[in-house]
Short mmCIF file of C-alpha atoms and ligand atoms in Angstrom, two decimals:
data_model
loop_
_atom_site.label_atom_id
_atom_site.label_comp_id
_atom_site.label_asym_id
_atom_site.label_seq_id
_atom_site.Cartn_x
_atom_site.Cartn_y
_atom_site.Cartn_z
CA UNK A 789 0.00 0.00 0.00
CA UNK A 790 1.70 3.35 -0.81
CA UNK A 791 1.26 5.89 1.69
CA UNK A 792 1.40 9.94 1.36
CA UNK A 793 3.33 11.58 3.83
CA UNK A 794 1.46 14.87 3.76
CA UNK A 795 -1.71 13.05 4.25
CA UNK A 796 -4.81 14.61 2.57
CA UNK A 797 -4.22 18.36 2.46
CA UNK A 798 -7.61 20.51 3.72
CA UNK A 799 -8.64 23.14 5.63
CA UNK A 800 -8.55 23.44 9.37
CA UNK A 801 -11.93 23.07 10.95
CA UNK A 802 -11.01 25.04 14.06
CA UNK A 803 -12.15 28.40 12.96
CA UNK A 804 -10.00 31.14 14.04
CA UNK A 805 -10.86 34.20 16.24
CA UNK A 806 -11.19 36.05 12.61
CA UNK A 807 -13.40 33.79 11.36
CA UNK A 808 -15.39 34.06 14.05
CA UNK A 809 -15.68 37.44 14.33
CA UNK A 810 -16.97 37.49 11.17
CA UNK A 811 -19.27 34.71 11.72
CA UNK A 812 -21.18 36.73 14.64
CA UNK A 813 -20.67 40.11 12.88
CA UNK A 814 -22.32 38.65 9.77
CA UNK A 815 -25.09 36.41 11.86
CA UNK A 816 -25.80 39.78 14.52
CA UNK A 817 -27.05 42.03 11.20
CA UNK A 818 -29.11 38.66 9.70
CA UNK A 819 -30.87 38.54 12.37
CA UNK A 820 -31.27 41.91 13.66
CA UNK A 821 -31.86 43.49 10.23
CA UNK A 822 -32.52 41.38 7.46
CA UNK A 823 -34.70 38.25 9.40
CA UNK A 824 -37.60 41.50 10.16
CA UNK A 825 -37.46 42.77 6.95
CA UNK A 826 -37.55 39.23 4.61
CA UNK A 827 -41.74 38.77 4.36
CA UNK A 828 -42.13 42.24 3.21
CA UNK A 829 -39.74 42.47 0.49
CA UNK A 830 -40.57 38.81 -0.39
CA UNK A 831 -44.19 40.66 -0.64
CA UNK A 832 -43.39 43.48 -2.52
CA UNK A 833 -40.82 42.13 -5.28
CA UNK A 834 -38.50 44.77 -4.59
CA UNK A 835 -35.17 45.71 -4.53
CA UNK A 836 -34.53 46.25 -0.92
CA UNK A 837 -32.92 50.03 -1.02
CA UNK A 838 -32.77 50.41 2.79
CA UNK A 839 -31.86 47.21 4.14
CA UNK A 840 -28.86 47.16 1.34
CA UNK A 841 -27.94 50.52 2.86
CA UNK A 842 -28.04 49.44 6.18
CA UNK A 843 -25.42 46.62 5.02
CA UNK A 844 -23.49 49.83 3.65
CA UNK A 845 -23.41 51.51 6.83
CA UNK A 846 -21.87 48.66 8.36
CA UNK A 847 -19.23 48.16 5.88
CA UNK A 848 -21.09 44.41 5.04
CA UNK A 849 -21.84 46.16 1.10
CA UNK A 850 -18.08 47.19 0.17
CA UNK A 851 -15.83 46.70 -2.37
CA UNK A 852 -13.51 46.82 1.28
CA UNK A 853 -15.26 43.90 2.25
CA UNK A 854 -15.63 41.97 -0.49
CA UNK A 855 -11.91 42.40 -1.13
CA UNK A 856 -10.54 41.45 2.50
CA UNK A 857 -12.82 38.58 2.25
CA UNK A 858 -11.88 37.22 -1.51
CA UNK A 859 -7.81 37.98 -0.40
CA UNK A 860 -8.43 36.12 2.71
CA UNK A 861 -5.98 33.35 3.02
CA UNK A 862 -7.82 30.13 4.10
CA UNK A 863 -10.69 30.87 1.20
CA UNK A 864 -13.21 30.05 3.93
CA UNK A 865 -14.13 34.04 4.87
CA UNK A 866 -16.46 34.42 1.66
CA UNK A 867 -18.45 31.31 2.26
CA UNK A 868 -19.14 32.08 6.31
CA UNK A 869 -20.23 35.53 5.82
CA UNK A 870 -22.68 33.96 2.31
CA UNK A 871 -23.86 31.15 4.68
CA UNK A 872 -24.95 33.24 7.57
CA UNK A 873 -26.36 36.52 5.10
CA UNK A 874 -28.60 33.80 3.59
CA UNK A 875 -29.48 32.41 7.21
CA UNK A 876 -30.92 36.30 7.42
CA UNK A 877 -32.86 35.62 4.15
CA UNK A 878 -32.07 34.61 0.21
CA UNK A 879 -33.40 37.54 -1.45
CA UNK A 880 -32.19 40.28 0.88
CA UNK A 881 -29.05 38.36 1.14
CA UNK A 882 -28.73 38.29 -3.29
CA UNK A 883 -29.33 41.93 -3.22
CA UNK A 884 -26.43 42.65 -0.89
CA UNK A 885 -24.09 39.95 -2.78
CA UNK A 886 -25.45 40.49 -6.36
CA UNK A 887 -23.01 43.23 -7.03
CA UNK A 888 -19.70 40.31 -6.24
CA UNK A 889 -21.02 38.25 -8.53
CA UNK A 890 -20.13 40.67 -11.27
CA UNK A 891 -17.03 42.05 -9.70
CA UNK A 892 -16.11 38.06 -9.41
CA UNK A 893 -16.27 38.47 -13.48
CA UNK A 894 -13.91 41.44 -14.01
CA UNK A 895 -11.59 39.56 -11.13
CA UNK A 896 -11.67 36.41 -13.69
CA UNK A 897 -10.87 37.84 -16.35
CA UNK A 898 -10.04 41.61 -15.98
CA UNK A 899 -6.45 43.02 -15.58
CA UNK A 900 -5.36 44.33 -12.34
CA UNK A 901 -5.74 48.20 -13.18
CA UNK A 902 -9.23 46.82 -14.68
CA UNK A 903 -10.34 45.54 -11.30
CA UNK A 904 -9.01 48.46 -9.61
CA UNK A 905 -10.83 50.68 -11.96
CA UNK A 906 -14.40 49.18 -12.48
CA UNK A 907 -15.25 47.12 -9.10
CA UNK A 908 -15.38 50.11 -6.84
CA UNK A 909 -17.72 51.75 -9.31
CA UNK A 910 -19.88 48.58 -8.35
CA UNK A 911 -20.48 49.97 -4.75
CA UNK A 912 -20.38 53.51 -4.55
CA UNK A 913 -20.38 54.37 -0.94
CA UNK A 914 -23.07 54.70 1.67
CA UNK A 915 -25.34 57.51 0.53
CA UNK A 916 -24.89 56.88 -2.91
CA UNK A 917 -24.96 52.89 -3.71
CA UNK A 918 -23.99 51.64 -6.89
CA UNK A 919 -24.61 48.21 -7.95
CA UNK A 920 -22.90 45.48 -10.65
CA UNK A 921 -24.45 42.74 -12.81
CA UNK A 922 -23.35 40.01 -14.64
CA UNK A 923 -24.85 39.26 -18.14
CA UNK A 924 -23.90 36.18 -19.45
CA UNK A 925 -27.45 33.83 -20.48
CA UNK A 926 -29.73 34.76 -23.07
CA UNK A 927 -33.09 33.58 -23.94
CA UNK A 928 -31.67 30.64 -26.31
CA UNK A 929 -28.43 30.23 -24.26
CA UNK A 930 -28.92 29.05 -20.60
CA UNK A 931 -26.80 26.19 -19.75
CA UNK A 932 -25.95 25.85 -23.19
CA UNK A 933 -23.72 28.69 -23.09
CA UNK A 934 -21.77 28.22 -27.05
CA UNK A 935 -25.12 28.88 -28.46
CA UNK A 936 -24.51 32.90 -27.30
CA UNK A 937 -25.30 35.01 -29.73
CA UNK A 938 -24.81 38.96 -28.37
CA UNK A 939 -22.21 39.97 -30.71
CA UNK A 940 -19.02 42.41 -29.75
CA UNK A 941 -17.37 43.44 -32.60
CA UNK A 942 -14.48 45.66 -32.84
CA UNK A 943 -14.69 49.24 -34.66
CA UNK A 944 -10.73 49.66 -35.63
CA UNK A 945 -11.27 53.51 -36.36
CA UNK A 946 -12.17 54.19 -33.00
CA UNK A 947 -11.01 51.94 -30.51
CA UNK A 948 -14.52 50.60 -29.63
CA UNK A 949 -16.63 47.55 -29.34
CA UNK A 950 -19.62 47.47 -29.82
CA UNK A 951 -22.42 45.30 -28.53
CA UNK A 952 -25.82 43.92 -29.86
CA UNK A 953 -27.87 41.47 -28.63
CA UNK A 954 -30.36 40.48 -25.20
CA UNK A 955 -29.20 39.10 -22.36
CA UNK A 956 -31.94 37.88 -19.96
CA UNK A 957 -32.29 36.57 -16.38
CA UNK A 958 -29.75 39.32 -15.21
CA UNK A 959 -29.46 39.62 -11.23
CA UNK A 960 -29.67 43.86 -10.83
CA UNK A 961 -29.95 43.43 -14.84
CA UNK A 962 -30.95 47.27 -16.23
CA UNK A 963 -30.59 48.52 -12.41
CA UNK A 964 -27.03 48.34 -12.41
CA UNK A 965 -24.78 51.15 -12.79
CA UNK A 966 -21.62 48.37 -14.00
CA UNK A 967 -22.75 45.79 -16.31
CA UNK A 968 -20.42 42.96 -17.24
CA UNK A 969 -21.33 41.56 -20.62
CA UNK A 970 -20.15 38.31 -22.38
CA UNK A 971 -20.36 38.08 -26.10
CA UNK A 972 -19.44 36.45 -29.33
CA UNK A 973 -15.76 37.76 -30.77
CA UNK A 974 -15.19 34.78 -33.10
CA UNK A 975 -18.55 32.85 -33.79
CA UNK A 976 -16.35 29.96 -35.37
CA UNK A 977 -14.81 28.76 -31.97
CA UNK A 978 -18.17 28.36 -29.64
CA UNK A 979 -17.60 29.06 -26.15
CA UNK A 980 -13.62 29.87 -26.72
CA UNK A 981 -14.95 32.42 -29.33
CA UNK A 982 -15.98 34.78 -26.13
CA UNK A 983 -14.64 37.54 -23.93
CA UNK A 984 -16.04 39.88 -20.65
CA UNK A 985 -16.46 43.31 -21.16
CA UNK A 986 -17.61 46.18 -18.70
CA UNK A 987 -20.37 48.14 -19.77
CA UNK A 988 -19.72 51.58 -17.76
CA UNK A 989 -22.75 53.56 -16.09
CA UNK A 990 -24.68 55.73 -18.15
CA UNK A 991 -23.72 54.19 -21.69
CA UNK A 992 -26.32 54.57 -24.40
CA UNK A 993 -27.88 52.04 -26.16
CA UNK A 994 -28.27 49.40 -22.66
CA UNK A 995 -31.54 49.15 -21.51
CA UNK A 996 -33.37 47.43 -18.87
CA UNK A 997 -36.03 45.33 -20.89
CA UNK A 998 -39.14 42.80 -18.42
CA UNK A 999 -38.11 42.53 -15.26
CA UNK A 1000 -39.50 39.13 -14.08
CA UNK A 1001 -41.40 38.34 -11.41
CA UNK A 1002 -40.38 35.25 -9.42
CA UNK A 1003 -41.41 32.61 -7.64
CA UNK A 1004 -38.68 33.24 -4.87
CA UNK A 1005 -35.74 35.33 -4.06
CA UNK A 1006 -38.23 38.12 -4.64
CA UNK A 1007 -36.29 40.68 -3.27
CA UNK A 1008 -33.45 40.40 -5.69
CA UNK A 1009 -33.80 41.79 -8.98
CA UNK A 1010 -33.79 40.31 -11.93
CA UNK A 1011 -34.44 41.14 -15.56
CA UNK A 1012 -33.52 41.27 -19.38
CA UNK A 1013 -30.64 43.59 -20.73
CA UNK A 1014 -30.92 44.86 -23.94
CA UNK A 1015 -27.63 45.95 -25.84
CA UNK A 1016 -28.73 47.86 -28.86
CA UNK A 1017 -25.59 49.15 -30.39
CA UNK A 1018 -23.72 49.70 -27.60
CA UNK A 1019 -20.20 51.17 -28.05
CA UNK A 1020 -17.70 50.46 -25.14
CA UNK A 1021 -14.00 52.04 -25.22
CA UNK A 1022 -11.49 49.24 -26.52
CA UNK A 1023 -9.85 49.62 -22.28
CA UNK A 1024 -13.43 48.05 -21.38
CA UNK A 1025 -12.67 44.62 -22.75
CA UNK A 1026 -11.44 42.47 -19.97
CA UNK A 1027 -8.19 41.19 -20.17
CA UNK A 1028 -7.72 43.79 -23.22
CA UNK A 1029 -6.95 43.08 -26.71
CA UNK A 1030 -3.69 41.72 -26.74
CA UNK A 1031 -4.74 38.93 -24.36
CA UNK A 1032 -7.64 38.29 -26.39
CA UNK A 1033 -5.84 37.93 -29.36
CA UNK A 1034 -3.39 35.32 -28.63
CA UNK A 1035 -6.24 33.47 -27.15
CA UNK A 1036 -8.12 33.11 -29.95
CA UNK A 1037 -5.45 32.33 -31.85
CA UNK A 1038 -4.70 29.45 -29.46
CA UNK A 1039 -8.13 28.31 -29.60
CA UNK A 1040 -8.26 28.39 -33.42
CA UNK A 1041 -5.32 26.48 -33.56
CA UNK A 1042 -6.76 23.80 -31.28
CA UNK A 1043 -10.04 23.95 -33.50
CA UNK A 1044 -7.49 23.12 -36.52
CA UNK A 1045 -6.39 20.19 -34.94
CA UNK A 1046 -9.60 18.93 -32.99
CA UNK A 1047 -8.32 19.95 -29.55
CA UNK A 1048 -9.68 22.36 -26.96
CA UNK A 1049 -7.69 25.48 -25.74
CA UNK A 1050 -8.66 28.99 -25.07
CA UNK A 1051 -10.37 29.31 -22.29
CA UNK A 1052 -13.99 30.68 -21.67
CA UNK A 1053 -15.23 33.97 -19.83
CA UNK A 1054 -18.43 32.85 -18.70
CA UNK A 1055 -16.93 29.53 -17.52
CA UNK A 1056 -14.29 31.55 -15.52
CA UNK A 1057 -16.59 33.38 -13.18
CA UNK A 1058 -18.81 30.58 -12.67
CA UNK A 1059 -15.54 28.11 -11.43
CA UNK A 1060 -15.06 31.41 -8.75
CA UNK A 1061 -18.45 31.89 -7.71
CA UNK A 1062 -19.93 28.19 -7.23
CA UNK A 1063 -18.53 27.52 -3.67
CA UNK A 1064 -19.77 30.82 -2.54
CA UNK A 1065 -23.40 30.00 -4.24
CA UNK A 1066 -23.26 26.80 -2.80
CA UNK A 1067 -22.32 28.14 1.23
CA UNK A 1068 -25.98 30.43 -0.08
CA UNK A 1069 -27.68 26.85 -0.15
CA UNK A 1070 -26.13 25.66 3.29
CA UNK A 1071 -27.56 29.30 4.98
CA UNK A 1072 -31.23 28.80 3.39
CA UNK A 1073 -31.24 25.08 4.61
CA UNK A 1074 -29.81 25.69 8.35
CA UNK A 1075 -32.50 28.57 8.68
CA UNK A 1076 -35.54 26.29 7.74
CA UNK A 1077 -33.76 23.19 9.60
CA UNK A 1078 -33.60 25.61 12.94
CA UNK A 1079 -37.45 26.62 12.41
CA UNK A 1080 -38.04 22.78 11.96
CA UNK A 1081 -36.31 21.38 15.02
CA UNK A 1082 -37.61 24.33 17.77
CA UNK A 1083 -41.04 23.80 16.21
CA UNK A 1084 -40.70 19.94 16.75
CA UNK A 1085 -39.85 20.29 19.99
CA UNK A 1086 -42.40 22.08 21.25
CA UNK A 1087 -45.69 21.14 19.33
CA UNK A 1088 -47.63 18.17 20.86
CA UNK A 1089 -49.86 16.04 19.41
CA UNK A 1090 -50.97 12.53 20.90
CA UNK A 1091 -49.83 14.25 23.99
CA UNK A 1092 -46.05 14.16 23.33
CA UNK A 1093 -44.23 17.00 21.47
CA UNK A 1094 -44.01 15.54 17.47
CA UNK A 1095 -39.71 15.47 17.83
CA UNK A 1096 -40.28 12.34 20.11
CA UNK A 1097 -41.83 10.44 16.95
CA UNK A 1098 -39.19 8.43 15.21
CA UNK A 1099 -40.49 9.48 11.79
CA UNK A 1100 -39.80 13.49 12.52
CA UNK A 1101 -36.52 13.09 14.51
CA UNK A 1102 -35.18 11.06 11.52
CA UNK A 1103 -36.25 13.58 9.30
CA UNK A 1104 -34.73 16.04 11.53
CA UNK A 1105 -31.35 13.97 11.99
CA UNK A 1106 -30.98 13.59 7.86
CA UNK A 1107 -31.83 17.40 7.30
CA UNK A 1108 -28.84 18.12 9.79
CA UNK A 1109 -26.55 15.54 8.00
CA UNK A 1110 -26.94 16.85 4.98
CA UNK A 1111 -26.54 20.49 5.62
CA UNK A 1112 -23.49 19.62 7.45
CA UNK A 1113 -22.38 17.17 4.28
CA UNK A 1114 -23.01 20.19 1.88
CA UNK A 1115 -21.03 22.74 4.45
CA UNK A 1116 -18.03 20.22 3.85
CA UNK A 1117 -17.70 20.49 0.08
CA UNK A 1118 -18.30 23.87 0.10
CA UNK A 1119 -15.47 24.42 2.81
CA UNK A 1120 -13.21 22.49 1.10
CA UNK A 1121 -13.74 23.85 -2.63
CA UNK A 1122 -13.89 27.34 -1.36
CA UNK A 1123 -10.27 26.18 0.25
CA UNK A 1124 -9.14 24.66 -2.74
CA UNK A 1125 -9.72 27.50 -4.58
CA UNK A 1126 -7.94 29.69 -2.62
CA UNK A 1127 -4.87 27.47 -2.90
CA UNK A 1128 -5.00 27.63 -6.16
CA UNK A 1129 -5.41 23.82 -6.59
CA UNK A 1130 -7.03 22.36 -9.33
CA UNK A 1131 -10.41 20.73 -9.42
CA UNK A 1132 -9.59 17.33 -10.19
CA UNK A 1133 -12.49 15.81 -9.61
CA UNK A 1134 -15.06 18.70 -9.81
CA UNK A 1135 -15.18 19.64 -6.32
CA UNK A 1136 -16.60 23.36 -7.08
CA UNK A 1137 -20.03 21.82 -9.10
CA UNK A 1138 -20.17 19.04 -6.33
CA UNK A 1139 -20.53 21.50 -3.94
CA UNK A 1140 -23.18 23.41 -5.71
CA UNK A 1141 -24.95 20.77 -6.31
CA UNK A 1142 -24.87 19.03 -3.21
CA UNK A 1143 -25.39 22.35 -1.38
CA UNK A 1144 -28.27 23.56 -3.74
CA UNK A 1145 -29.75 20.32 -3.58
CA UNK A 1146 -29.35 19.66 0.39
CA UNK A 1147 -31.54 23.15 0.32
CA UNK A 1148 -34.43 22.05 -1.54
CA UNK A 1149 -34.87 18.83 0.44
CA UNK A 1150 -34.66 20.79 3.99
CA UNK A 1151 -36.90 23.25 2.60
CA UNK A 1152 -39.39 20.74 1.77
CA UNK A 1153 -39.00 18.41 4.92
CA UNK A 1154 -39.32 21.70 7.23
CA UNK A 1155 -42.68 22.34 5.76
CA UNK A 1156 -43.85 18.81 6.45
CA UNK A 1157 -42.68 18.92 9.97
CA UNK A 1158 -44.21 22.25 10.25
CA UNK A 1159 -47.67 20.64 9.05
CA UNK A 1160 -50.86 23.43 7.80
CA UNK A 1161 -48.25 26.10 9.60
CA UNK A 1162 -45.14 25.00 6.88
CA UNK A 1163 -47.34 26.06 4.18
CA UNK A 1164 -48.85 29.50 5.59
CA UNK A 1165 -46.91 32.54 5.26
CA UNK A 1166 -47.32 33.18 8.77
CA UNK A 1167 -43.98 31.04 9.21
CA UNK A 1168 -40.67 31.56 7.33
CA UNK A 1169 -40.18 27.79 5.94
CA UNK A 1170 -42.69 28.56 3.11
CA UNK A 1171 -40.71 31.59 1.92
CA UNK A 1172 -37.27 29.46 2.51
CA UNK A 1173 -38.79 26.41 0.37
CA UNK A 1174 -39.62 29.24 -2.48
CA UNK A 1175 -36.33 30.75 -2.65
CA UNK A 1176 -34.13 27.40 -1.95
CA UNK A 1177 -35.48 26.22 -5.70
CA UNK A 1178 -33.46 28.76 -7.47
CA UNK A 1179 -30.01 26.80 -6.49
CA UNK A 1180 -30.40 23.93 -8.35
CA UNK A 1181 -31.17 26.45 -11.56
CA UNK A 1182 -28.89 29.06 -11.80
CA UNK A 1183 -25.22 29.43 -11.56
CA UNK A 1184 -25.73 25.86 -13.50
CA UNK A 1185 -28.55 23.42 -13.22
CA UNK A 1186 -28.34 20.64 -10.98
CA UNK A 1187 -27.58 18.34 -14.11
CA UNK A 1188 -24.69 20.30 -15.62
CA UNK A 1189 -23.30 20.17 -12.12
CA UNK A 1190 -23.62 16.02 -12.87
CA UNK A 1191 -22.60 16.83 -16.44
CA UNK A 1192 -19.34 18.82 -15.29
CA UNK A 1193 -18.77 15.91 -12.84
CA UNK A 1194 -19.25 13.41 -14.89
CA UNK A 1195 -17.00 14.28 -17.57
CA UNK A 1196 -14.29 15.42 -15.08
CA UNK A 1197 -14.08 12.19 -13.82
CA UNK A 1198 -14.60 9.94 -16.72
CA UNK A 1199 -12.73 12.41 -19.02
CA UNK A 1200 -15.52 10.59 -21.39
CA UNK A 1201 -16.93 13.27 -24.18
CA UNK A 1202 -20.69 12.95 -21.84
CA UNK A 1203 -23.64 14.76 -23.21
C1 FAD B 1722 -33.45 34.28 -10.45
C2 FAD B 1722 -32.40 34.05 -11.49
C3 FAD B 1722 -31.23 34.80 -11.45
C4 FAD B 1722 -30.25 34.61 -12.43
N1 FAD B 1722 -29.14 35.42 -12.43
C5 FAD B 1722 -28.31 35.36 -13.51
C6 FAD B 1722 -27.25 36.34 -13.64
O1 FAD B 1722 -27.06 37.21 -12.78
N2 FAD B 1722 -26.50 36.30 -14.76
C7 FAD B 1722 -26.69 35.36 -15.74
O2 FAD B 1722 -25.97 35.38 -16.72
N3 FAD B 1722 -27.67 34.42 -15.63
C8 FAD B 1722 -28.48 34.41 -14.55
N4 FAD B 1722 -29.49 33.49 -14.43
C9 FAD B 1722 -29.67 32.46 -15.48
C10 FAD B 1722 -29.36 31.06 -15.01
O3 FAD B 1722 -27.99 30.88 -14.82
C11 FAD B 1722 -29.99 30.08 -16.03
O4 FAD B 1722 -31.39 30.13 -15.83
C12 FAD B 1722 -29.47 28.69 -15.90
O5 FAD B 1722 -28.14 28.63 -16.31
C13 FAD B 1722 -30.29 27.67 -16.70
O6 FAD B 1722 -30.47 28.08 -18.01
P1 FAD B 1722 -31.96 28.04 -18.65
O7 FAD B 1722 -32.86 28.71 -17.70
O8 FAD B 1722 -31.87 28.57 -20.02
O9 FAD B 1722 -32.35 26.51 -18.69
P2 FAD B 1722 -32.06 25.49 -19.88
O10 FAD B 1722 -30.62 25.52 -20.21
O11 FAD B 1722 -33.03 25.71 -20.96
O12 FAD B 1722 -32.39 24.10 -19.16
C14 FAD B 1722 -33.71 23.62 -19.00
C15 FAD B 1722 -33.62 22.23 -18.38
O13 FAD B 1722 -32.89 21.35 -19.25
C16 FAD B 1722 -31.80 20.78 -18.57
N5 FAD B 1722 -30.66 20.63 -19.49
C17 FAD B 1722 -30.19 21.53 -20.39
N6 FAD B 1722 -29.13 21.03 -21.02
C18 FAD B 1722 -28.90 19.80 -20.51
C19 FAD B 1722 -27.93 18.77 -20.74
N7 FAD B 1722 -26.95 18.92 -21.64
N8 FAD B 1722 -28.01 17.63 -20.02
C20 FAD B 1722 -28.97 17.48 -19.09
N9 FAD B 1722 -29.92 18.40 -18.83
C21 FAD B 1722 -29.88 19.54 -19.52
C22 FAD B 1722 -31.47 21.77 -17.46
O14 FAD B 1722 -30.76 21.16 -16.41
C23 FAD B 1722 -32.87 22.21 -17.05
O15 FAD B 1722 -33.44 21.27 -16.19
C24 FAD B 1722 -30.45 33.63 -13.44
C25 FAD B 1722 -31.63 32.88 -13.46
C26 FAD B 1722 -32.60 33.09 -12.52
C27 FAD B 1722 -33.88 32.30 -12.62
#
């Protein structure tokens, strides 16, 4: 039997007194400030202004945070401060962590003077909030991202791309005052055929087209983005031209010889973002587990409280596994991708999916325990079940997750 001296490398689970700082910081303003205000913006399908301000105040919406947290060395900051935000509530909690999402796109692909320019734009200061998006699906390209068709093309004359096409299903899409847009450069080479670019506030031509309304996370925003001729600066390409141009050269050498190569934009941001979507999950699931078990306890029926029936407590003890299961993955990719270490085997999509899944199922078994309550708005789980359902859709379904896993393990061409 061969043996590996290191032994298997992972983070330590004895939080430090950082980490837990930030736990209680993060945890103190979920449930002092988002928890009273989640049923009415769930109600109103709004953008919460004030709450997102009072995260401002606090220095919880920052480009300061964001940054300390992404920097931080174990990887594990981003995903405690996601997991308890999303204990406070989903849609609040998107609102407030929309904007990284698109700032995680400029950090993917952007230069450093790019990131330094455009993400504090993103956040504007208390007072005077600014928010990001990030515009990557359309209405024909979901999960099948190659069949993009917003076009960038580049005007030589003035140092300009410019942009056509509709992006849809946009979190802060049209609201934003930073939009970060993927599009077509080279529709030969598919997916490798794309590149990022920042669409700066107050460009003509981007417009905010239906916003939709949802069947959760109703307080985060989300709509269509309509790029009608929009000319961007040549600086506002991500990774700028140079970059660009060796890697499609790359890629249309692989496509010569039947290889891959290149690299994709979209695909970039999402290997970033999925632990951090995926700690979301684990905060939506411990909040409806917590309702679950303290309601359990204490109603009766048959004269006993309902916990002492085998039949709830096991329902109870796999709810608790699998949050704690999901927290694991997510832990560990977040870690892993902090390290720089490569995902041999996937471990960013398992975690989303495990997570995202794991949330759907607590959700669901919450209600039950919950009985004619679970499915009144009168109690949170019905809300949690509602938004929970978004995490095995976006950021990649559930079965690209498998699809991603699958062929990273099999290296087998799976479709
Ligand atoms: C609330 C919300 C917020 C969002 N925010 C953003 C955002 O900020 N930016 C952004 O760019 N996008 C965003 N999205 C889009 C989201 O990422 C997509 O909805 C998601 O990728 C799925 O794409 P689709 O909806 O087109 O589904 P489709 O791709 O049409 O999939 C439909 C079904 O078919 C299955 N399917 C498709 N292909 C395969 C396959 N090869 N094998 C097996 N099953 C398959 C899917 O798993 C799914 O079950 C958001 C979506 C929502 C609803």
């Amino acid at each position: 039997m061969s043996s590996d001296p290191t032994g298997p490398a992972g983070p330590s689970f004895d939080l430090g007194p950082d980490h837990l700082e930030l736990r209680s910081w993060v945890h103190d303003f979920a449930a002092e400030v988002i928890r009273p205000a989640a049923a009415e913006w769930d109600e109103r399908e709004e953008f919460p202004w004030p709450v997102v301000e009072e995260a401002a105040k606090i220095g919880l919406y920052s480009l300061d945070f964001f940054a300390t947290q992404s920097f931080e060395e174990s990887g594990l900051g981003i995903p405690i401060a996601m997991e308890e935000l999303f204990w406070g509530d989903a849609g609040i909690g998107l609102a407030i962590v929309g904007t990284a999402l698109a700032a995680a796109g400029v950090r993917a692909n952007g230069t450093d003077e790019q990131v330094m320019e455009w993400v504090p734009q993103m956040f504007g200061s208390p007072g005077d909030l600014k928010l990001g998006a990030f515009c990557s699906s359309e209405p024909d390209a979901g999960s099948d991202v190659g069949a993009m068709r917003t076009r960038a093309v580049y005007d030589e004359a003035t140092d300009e791309w410019v942009l056509k096409g509709t992006k849809t299903w946009a979190t802060n899409g049209g609201i934003a005052d930073v939009h970060v847009v993927t599009a077509v450069v080279d529709p030969e080479l598919r997916t490798r055929g794309q590149a990022s670019f920042v669409v700066p506030p107050g460009t003509q031509g981007l417009s905010q087209g239906q916003k939709f309304s949802k069947h959760g996370i109703r307080a985060s925003h989300t709509a269509e983005v309509v790029l009608d001729g929009v000319r961007v600066p040549g600086r506002c390409l991500l990774g700028g031209k140079e970059k660009l141009d060796a890697r499609l050269a790359k890629a249309r050498e692989g496509a010569r010889a039947g290889t891959t190569g290149g690299g994709n934009a979209s695909m970039a941001t999402f290997e970033r973002t999925r632990p951090a979507v995926g700690a979301q999950a684990v905060g939506i699931a411990r909040a409806a587990y917590e309702v679950a078990l303290d309601y359990a306890r204490t109603r009766e029926q048959f004269g006993k409280p309902i916990i002492e029936n085998q039949a709830v407590a096991f329902m109870l003890a796999d709810m608790a596994t699998s949050i704690e299961a999901a927290r694991l993955l997510v832990w560990r990719a977040a870690w892993m991708a902090r390290q720089g270490k490569r995902f041999e085997k996937a471990e960013g999509s398992m975690s989303k999916l495990v997570a995202g899944e794991a949330a759907v199922n607590v959700t669901t078994q919450a209600m039950q325990i919950l009985g004619g309550n679970g499915f009144t708005r009168e109690y949170p789980v019905e809300r949690m079940s509602r938004d929970a359902k978004i995490y095995t859709i976006f950021e990649g379904t559930s079965e690209i997750q498998r699809l991603v896993i699958a062929r990273t393990i099999s290296g087998a061409p799976i479709r």
